[in-house]
Tab-separated table of C-alpha atoms in Angstrom:
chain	number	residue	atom	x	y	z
A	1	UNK	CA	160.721	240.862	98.226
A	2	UNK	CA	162.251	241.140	94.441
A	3	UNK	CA	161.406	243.944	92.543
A	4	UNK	CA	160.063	241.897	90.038
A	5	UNK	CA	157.660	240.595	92.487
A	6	UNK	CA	156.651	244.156	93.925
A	7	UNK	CA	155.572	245.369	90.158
A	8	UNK	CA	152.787	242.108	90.077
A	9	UNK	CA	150.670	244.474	92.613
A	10	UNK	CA	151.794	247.841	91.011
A	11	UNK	CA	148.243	248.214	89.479
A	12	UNK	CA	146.845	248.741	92.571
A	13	UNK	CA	148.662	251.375	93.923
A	14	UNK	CA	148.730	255.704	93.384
A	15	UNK	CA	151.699	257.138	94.708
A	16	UNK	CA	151.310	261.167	95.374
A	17	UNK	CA	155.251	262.116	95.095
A	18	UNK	CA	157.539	263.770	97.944
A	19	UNK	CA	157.366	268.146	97.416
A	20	UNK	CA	159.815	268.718	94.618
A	21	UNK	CA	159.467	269.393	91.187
A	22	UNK	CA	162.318	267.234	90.111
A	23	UNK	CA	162.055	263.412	90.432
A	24	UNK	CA	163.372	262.207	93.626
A	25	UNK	CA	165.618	259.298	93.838
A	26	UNK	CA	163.590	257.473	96.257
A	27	UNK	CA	160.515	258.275	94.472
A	28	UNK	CA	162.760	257.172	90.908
A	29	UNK	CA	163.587	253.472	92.533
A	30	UNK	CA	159.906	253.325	94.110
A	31	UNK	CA	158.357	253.868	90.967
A	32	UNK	CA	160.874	251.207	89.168
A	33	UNK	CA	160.110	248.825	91.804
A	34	UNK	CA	156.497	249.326	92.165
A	35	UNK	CA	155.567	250.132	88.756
A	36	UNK	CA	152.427	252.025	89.670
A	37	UNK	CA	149.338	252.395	87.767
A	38	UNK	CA	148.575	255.567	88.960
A	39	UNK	CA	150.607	258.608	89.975
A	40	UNK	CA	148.925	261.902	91.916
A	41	UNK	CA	150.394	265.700	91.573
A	42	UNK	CA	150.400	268.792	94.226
A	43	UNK	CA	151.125	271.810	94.344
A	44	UNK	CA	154.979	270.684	95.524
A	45	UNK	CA	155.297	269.286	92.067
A	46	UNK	CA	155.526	272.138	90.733
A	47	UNK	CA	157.502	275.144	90.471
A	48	UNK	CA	155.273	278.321	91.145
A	49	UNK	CA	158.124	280.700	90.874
A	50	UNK	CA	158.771	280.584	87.432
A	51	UNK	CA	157.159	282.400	84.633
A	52	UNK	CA	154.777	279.858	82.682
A	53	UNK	CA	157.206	278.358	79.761
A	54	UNK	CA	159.970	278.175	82.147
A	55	UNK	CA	157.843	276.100	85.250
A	56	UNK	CA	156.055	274.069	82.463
A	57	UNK	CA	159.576	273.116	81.112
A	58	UNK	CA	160.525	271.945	84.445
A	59	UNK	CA	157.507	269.996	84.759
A	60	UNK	CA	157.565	267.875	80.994
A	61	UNK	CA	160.775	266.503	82.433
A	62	UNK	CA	159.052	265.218	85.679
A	63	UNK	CA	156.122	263.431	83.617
A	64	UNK	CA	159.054	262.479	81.506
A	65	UNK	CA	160.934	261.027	84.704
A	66	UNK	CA	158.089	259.447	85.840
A	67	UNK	CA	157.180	257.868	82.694
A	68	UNK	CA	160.781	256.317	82.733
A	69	UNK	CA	161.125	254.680	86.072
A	70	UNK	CA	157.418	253.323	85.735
A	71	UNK	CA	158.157	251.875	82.527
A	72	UNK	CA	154.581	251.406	81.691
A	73	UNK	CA	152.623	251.508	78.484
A	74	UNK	CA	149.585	253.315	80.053
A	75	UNK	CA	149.444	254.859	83.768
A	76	UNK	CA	147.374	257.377	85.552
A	77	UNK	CA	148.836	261.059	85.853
A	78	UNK	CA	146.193	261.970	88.294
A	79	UNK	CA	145.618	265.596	90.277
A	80	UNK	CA	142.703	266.774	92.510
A	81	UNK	CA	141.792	270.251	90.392
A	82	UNK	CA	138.090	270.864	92.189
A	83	UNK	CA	138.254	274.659	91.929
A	84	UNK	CA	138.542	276.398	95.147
A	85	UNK	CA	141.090	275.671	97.222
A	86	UNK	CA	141.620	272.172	95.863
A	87	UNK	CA	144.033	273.232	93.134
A	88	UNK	CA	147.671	272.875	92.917
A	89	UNK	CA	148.961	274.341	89.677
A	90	UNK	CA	150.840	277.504	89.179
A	91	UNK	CA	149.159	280.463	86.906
A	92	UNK	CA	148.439	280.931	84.318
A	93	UNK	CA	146.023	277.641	84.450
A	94	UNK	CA	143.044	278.506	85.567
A	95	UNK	CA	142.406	278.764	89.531
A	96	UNK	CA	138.415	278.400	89.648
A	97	UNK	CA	136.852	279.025	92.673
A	98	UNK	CA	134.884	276.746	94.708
A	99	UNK	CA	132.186	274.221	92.314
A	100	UNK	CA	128.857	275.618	93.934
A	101	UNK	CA	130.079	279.159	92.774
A	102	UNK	CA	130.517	277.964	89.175
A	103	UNK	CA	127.298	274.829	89.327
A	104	UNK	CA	125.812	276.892	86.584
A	105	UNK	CA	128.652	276.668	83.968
A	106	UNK	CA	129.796	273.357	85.126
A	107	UNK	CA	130.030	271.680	81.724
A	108	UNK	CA	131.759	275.273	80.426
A	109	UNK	CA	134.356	274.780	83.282
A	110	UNK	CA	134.656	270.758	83.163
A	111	UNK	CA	136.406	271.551	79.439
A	112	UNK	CA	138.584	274.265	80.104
A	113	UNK	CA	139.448	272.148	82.978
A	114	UNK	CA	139.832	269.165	80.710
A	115	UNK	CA	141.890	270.886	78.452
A	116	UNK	CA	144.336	272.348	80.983
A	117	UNK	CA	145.219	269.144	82.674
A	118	UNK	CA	145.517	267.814	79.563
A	119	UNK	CA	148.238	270.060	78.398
A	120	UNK	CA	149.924	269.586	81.809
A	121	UNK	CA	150.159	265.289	80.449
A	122	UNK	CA	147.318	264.433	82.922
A	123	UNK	CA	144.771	262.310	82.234
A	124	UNK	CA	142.877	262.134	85.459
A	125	UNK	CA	141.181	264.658	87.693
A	126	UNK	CA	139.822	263.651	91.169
A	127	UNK	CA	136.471	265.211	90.586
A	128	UNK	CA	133.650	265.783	90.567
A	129	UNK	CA	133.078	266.022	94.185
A	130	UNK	CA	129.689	264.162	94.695
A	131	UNK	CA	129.515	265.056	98.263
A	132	UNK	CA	125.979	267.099	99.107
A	133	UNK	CA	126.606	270.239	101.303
A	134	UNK	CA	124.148	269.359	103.989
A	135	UNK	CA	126.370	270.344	106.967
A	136	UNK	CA	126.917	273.996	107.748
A	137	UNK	CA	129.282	272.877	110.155
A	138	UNK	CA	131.222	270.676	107.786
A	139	UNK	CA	135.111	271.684	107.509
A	140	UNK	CA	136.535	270.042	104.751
A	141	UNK	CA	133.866	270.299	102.202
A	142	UNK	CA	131.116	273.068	102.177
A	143	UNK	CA	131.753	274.707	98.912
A	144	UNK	CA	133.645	272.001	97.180
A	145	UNK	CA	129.968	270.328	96.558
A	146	UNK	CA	127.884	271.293	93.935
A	147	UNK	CA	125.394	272.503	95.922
A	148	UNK	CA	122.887	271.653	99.160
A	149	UNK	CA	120.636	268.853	97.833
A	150	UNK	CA	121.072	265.727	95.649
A	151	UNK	CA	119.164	267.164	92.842
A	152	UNK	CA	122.109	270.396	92.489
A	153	UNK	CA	125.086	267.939	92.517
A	154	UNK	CA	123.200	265.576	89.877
A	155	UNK	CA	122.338	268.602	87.377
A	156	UNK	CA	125.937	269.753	87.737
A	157	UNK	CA	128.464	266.788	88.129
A	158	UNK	CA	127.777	265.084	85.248
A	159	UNK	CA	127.888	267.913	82.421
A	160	UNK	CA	131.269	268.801	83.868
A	161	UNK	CA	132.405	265.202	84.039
A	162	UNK	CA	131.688	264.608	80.718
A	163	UNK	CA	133.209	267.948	79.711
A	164	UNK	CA	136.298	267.198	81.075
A	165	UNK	CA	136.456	263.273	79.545
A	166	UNK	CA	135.961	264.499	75.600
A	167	UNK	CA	139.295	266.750	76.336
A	168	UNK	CA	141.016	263.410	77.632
A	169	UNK	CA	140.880	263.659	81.198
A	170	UNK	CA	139.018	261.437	83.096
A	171	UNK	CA	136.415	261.959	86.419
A	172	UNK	CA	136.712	260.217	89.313
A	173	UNK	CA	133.726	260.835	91.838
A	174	UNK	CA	134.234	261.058	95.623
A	175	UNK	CA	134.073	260.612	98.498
A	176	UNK	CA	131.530	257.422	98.753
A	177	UNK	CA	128.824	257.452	100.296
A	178	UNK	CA	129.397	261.014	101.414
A	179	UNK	CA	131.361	263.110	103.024
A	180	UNK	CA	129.129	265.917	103.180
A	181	UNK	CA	127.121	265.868	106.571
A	182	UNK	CA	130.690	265.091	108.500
A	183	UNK	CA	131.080	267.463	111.353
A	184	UNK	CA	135.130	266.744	111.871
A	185	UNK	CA	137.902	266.277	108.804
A	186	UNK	CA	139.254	262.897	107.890
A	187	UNK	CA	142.515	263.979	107.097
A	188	UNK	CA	142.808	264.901	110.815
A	189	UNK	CA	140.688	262.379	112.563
A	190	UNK	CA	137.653	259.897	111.693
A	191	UNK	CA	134.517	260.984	110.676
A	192	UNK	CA	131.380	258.911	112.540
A	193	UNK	CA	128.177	259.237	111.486
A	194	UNK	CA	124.873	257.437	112.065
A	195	UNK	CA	123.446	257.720	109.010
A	196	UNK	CA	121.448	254.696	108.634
A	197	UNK	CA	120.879	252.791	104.596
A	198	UNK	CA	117.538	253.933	104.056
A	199	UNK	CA	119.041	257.799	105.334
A	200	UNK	CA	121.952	257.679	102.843
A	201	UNK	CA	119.952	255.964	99.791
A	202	UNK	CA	117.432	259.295	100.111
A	203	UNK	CA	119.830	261.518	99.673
A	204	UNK	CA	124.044	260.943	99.847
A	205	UNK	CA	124.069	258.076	97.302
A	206	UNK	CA	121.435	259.845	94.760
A	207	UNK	CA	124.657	261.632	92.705
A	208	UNK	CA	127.044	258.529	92.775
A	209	UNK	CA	123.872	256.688	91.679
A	210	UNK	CA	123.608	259.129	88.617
A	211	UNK	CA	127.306	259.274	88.132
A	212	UNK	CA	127.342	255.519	87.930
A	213	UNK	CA	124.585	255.809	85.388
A	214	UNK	CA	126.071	258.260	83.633
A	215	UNK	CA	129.023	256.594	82.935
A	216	UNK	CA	131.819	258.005	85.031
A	217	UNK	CA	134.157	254.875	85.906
A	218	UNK	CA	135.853	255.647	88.686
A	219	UNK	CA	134.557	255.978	92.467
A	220	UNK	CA	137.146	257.058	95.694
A	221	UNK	CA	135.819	255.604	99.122
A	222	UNK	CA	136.100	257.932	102.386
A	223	UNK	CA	137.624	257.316	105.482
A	224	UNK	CA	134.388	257.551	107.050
A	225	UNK	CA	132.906	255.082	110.003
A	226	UNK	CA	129.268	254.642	108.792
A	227	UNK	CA	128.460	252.668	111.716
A	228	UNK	CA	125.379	251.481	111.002
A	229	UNK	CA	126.199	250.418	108.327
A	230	UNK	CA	129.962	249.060	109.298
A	231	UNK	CA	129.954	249.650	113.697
A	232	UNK	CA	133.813	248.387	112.802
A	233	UNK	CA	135.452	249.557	109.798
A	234	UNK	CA	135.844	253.210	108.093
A	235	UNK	CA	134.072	252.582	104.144
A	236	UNK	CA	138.255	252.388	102.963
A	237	UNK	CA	138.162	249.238	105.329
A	238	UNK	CA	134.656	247.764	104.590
A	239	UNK	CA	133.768	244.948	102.702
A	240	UNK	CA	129.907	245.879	103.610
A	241	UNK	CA	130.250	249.175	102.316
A	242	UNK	CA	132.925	249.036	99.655
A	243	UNK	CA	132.057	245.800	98.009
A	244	UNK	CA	128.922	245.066	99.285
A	245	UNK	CA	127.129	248.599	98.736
A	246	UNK	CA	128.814	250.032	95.946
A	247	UNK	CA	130.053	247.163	93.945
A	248	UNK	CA	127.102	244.604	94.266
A	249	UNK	CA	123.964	246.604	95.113
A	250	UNK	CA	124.751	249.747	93.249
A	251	UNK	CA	126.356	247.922	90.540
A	252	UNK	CA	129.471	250.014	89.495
A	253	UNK	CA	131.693	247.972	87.182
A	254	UNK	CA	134.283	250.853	87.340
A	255	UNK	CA	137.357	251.554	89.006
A	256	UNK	CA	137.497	251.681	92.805
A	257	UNK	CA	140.367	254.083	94.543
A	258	UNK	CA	140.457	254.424	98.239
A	259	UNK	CA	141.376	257.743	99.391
A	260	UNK	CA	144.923	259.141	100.501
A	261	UNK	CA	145.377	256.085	103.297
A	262	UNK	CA	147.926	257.946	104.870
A	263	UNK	CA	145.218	260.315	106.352
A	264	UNK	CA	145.063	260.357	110.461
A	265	UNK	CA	141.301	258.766	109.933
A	266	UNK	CA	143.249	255.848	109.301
A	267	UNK	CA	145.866	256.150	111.992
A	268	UNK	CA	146.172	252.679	113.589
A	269	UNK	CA	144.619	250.901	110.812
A	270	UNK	CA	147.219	251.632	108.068
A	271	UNK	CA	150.589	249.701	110.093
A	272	UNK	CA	148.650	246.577	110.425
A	273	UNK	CA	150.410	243.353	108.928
A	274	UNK	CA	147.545	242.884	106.788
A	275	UNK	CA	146.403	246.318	105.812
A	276	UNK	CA	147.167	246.206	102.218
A	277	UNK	CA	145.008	242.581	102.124
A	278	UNK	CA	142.443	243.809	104.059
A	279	UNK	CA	142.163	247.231	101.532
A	280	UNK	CA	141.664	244.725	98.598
A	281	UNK	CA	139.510	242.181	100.364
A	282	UNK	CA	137.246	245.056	101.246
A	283	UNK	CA	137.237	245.875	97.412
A	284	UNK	CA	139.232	248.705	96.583
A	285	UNK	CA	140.728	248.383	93.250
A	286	UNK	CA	143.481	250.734	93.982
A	287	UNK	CA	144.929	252.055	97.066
A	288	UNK	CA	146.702	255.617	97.253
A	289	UNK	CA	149.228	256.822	99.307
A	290	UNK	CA	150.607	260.191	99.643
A	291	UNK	CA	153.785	262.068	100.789
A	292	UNK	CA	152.681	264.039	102.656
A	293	UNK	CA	150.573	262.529	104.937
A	294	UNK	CA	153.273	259.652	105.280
A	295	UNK	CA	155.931	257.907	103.890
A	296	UNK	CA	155.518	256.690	100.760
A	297	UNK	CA	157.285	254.000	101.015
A	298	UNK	CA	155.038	252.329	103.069
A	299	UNK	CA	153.617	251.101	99.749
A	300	UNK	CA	155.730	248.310	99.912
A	301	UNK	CA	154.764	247.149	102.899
A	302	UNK	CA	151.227	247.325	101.611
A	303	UNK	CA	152.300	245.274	98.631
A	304	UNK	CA	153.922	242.762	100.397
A	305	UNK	CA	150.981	242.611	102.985
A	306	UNK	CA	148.625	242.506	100.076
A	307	UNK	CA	150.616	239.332	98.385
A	308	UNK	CA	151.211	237.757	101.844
A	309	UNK	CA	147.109	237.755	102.047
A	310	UNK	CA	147.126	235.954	98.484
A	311	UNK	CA	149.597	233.349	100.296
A	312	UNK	CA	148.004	232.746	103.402
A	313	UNK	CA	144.676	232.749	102.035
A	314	UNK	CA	143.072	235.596	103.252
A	315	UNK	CA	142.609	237.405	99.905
A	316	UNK	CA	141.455	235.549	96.838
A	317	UNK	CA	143.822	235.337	94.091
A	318	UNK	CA	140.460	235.629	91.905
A	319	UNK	CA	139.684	238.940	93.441
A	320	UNK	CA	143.216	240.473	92.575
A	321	UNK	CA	142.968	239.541	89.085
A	322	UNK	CA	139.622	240.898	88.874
A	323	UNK	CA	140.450	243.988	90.006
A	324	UNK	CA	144.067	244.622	87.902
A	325	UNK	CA	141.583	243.878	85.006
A	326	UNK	CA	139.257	246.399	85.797
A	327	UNK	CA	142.323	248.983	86.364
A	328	UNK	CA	143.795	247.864	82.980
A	329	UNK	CA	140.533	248.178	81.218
A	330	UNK	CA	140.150	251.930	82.211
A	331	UNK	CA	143.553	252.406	81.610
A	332	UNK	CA	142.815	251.291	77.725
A	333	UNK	CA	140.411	253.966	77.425
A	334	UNK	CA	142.611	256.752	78.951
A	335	UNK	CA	144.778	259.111	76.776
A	336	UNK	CA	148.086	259.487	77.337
A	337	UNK	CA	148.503	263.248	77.455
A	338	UNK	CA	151.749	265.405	76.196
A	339	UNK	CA	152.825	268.197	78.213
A	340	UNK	CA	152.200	271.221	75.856
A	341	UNK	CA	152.032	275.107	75.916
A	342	UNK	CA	148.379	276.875	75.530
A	343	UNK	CA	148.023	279.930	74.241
A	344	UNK	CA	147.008	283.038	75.696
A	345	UNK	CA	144.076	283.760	73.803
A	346	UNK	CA	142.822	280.083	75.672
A	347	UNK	CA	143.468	280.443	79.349
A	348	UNK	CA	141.789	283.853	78.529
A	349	UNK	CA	139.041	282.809	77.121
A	350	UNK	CA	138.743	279.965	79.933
A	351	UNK	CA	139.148	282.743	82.510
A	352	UNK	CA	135.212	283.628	81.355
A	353	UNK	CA	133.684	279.925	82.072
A	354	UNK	CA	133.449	280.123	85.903
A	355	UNK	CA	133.779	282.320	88.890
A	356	UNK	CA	137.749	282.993	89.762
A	357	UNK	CA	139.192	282.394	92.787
A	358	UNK	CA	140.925	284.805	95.119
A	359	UNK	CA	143.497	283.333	96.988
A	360	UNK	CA	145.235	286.791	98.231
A	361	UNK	CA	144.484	285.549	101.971
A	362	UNK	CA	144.101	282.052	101.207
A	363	UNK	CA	146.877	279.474	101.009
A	364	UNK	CA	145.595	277.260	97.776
A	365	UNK	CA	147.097	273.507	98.736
């Protein structure tokens, strides 16, 4: 495949890079080829043994780099900075703890969130988590809700959300339809559950119902098997679910991003010659994948699978281009953030918006 021919699907694709702080040359020619939309962070992006001007000097020249080799007017610089252990930047921004321990001041938090990121050049936070902590036996979210019922996610979410958007970075919410009543983690394994539609509309859809109302405008699906809803296909996979649910009955007109599709829920699933298709056709706007879960250059073989579908039929031309024009639209409303230096006196004062966390004994990822 050309590179030129690659690029036509790069709006459709977030690349998380491999653990250095300095572009890597295989990331450098993926990005030229690819020309992604989006790009994610971790915590490998960035240097964490350097003091703060010194590490944030390192990291101007990687959104620099990345800028470069994308070559595109607007793209996603996207993290996942939920508070807890869900953060990956080195101090002195802000390590919040967990989002139920900070529900109260969510809208205080969401902008000195906002305005961290920002000064870090991104423009996109994977949050709010619009899971519901239902599960005490849950290992992979817990905490990272809001709180235990739809009504404590709902009063939260959206202040912060909307926090966070007036200091330039946009909300995504996750994981749909919920991830909260899991009992096993889906970057591990796959998640079943037997939640039926009249279970999940009374209580796990209620906050992406309200986020969707309240204007957030992007949505990540879960690599969840709902099967009574889908007996086949994890939500990533399902047209029923994906399109069917939260595209024509729950009518978002935002942005759809799958999860990391590298994740072992999806082990068997992702190497299949039309994987990449059969992501779109189920009606994800964008697909991520992440370094390291897998190799990231498996994204070509999802764009190649994805325009092999568009030649053989199997996925509507028509559906591509609506999607690239629902990426591109979001992408006209998103700033394009400068790396920058905050002063003191403001990472203080954000240090008194919500609850710090204490990661002594706890490896933040």
């Amino acid at each position: 495949m050309s590179d030129s021919l690659l690029a036509t699907v790069g709006d459709h694709f977030f690349i998380g890079l491999r653990p250095t702080s300095v572009l890597d040359d295989r990331d450098r020619a993926l990005l030229r080829d690819l020309r992604p939309a989006g790009v994610i962070l971790y915590k490998s992006n960035f240097r964490h043994d350097l003091p703060y001007r010194d590490w944030l000097s390192v990291h101007r020249d990687l959104i620099a780099a990345i800028r470069d080799a994308s070559q595109r007017d607007k793209q996603f610089i996207a993290i996942d900075h939920e508070g807890g252990r869900v953060c990956r930047t080195p101090a002195p921004i802000t390590r919040f703890s967990y989002a139920a321990r900070w529900a109260s001041t969510a809208e205080q938090v969401g902008d000195a969130m906002g305005v961290e990121l920002a000064s870090l050049g991104c423009n996109l936070n994977f949050a709010p988590d619009l899971d519901i902590h239902s599960n005490p036996a849950n290992p992979v979210i817990g905490e990272r809700a809001f709180g235990r019922t739809a009504d404590d996610v709902i009063k939260s979410m959206l202040p912060f959300a909307k926090a966070m958007e007036r200091r330039g970075v946009r909300a995504c919410g996750k994981h749909f339809p919920g991830h909260g009543d899991t009992q096993v983690d889906s970057h591990h394994e796959l998640p079943v559950l037997d939640l039926d539609l009249d279970q999940i509309k009374a209580r796990e859809l209620k906050p992406f119902a309200a986020a969707i109302e309240g204007g957030i405008e992007m949505m990540m699906t879960s690599h969840i098997l709902y099967r009574k809803l889908d007996p086949n296909d994890p939500v990533t996979l399902s047209r029923a679910i994906t399109q069917g649910l939260l595209r024509e009955a729950m009518n978002f007109r935002g942005v759809i991003v799958s999860d990391d599709v590298g994740m072992r829920a999806m082990a068997g699933r992702l190497d299949a010659p039309d994987s990449g298709a059969r992501f779109m056709a189920a009606g994800n706007d964008m697909l991520m994948i992440c370094s390291h879960l897998t190799d990231t250059e498996r994204a070509r073989f999802l764009a190649q699978s994805i325009l092999n579908g568009v030649d053989s039929g199997k996925l509507d031309p028509a559906v591509l281009k609506a999607s690239a024009k629902r990426v591109q639209a979001m992408l006209d409303g998103t700033a394009q953030n400068e790396v920058s230096e905050l002063p003191a006196e403001v990472l203080a004062r954000h240090r008194s918006a919500g609850t710090q966390f204490d990661a002594a004994t706890v490896e933040v990822v």
